[in-house]
Amino acid sequence: MFLTKDEERMLNGEEGYAIKKSMEILTALGDIFGAERLIEVESVQVAGVSYHNLGDAGLEFLNELAKDGKVKVLTTLNPAGMDLENWQNLGIDPEFAKKQNMVIEAFNKMGIIVSCTCTPYLIGNLPRYGEHVAWSESSAVTFANSVIGAKTNREGGPSALAAAFIGKTPFYGLHLEENRAPDIHVELKAKLTKFSDWGALGYCVGNQAQNKIPYITGVTNTSIDELKTFCASMVTFGSKPLFYMKDITPASEKYKTPKEKIIVKDNDIKKAYASINDETEYIDFVCIGCPHASIKEIAQIANLLNGRKISSNTEFWVATSRAAKQLSDKRGYTQIIENAGVKFACDTCMAVAPLKGRFRTVATTSAKGCYYSRHNKMLTKMGSLEECINAGVSGKWS
Ligand code: F3S
C-alpha cells in the first residue's frame, strides 16, 4: 500500500506507540485487502467496549494505547457491559463494574466520547451522504451505508481504534464505489403489520442474500425505528452491511434492479418467526431497545405501560443511550416507565451485559436480540412492543 511521507514516519514510530501500532494495523489490513492507500474518515464508532467480551487481555491492550493515544476525529463508543451510572440497579457484580470502569477510563483518556450506544446517528454522530467513516457496530454500519448513504466497512474494534488515532482507513471494500452496486433483487410481497416484522424481514433477506447486496422493492412506507431494527437483523443473519430500498434509501435511484431475484412472501415471514422463537410459555426477562431505543420508542413504551405493573417474576429493561434517557426524563416518560417496575439500561444492552445464567427466557422486539440471547442460553420470543409489554406484565407469552 502506498504511504505518504507522514504515514511512513508514523509507521516508524516517530509519533509514539499508539500511532505506530495503529499504522501497523491499518497497513496490515490494507495489504490483506489490496488497498492502494489510506483515505481520511470523518468519524469513527468503536465496538468492543464491554469488559464481558474484552477480558483482561483487552483491557491491557487499551491501557497500552491510552498511554499516548489521542483520537484525531469524532469518535463514539458502542454499548458497554453495564449502565455506567446505575449498574447496581441492573444486578451487575461490583468486580465486573470495577473492570468495566477501567475500560471506560482508558477510552476516555484517548479522547473518545463515552456515548456507549449502537445508535450514534441518533445522538450526534451523524455522517453526511457519501462521507467516509470507520464504524464497527454491525447494525450501525448497515444503517450508515444504507439509510444514510455514508461509506464504511465493518471495522473490528482494533481497526476502528486505529482509524480514530490516524484519522484514516484503508481504501478498500465498501469505500469503493464499484463494490457498492446491488447484486440481488428482493421483492417484498409480504404484508408487514407490526414492528417485529421488520426483524423477521431482516432474517429472510439476510439469510437468502448472504454476501450479496440486496435491492429491495415493494416497501411503500417505513420509519427510522423500523429501518434500524431491519439493519440489525439483516446483517446478523446475513453478512453484507449494505442494502438499497427503492424510493426509501438515498442511493437506490442510482442503480438498476439486479436480475437475480428472490421474493419474500407472508409465509417466509411466518417461517422467520418460527425459527427465531422458541417454545416457552413463561418469560422472566423482557428487553426493548436493540438497537438502542429512540425517544419515539420510549414514548410508545410509556404510553403502553401507563398505570400498569410488571410481574414480580419478570425483569424488564429498556436499553437506550444516556442522551435518549435524558430526553425521556424531561418529558416525564422515565417516571411512568419506572413506576411500572421497568428499569432503564443506559449505555448497555442485552447482548453485551453479562447475562449468562441470570434468565431462562427473553421477550423482545428484536431479531438480533434473540440471536444473541440464544448465545446467552436463553429461550427467545420475538413480538410487537404490545406483546412484549403484555409478557412483562403477566410473566407469560400469549
Ligand atoms: Fe445494539 Fe446491543 Fe442490539 S449493540 S444492535 S442493542 S445487540
PDB file of C-alpha atoms in Angstrom, residues 76 162 165 180 213 228 230 233 244 253 270 280 307 314 356 372 394:
ATOM      1  CA  THR A  76     -18.032   7.479  19.767  1.00  0.00           C
ATOM      2  CA  ALA A 162      -6.514   2.627  14.714  1.00  0.00           C
ATOM      3  CA  PHE A 165      -5.841   7.626  16.056  1.00  0.00           C
ATOM      4  CA  ARG A 180     -21.409  -0.887  -3.650  1.00  0.00           C
ATOM      5  CA  ILE A 213     -26.102  -6.617  -1.687  1.00  0.00           C
ATOM      6  CA  LYS A 228     -32.760   0.381  12.364  1.00  0.00           C
ATOM      7  CA  PHE A 230     -34.157  -4.213   9.922  1.00  0.00           C
ATOM      8  CA  SER A 233     -31.401  -8.199  11.744  1.00  0.00           C
ATOM      9  CA  TYR A 244     -30.943  -0.460  -1.079  1.00  0.00           C
ATOM     10  CA  GLU A 253     -32.251   5.509  -7.775  1.00  0.00           C
ATOM     11  CA  LYS A 270     -44.074 -16.703   9.309  1.00  0.00           C
ATOM     12  CA  THR A 280     -41.800 -21.329  26.078  1.00  0.00           C
ATOM     13  CA  GLY A 307     -50.667   2.690  35.077  1.00  0.00           C
ATOM     14  CA  THR A 314     -40.007 -10.597  35.428  1.00  0.00           C
ATOM     15  CA  LYS A 356     -25.496 -15.672  31.006  1.00  0.00           C
ATOM     16  CA  TYR A 372     -27.514 -13.058  20.870  1.00  0.00           C
ATOM     17  CA  SER A 394     -48.210 -11.277  33.050  1.00  0.00           C
TER      18      SER A 394
END
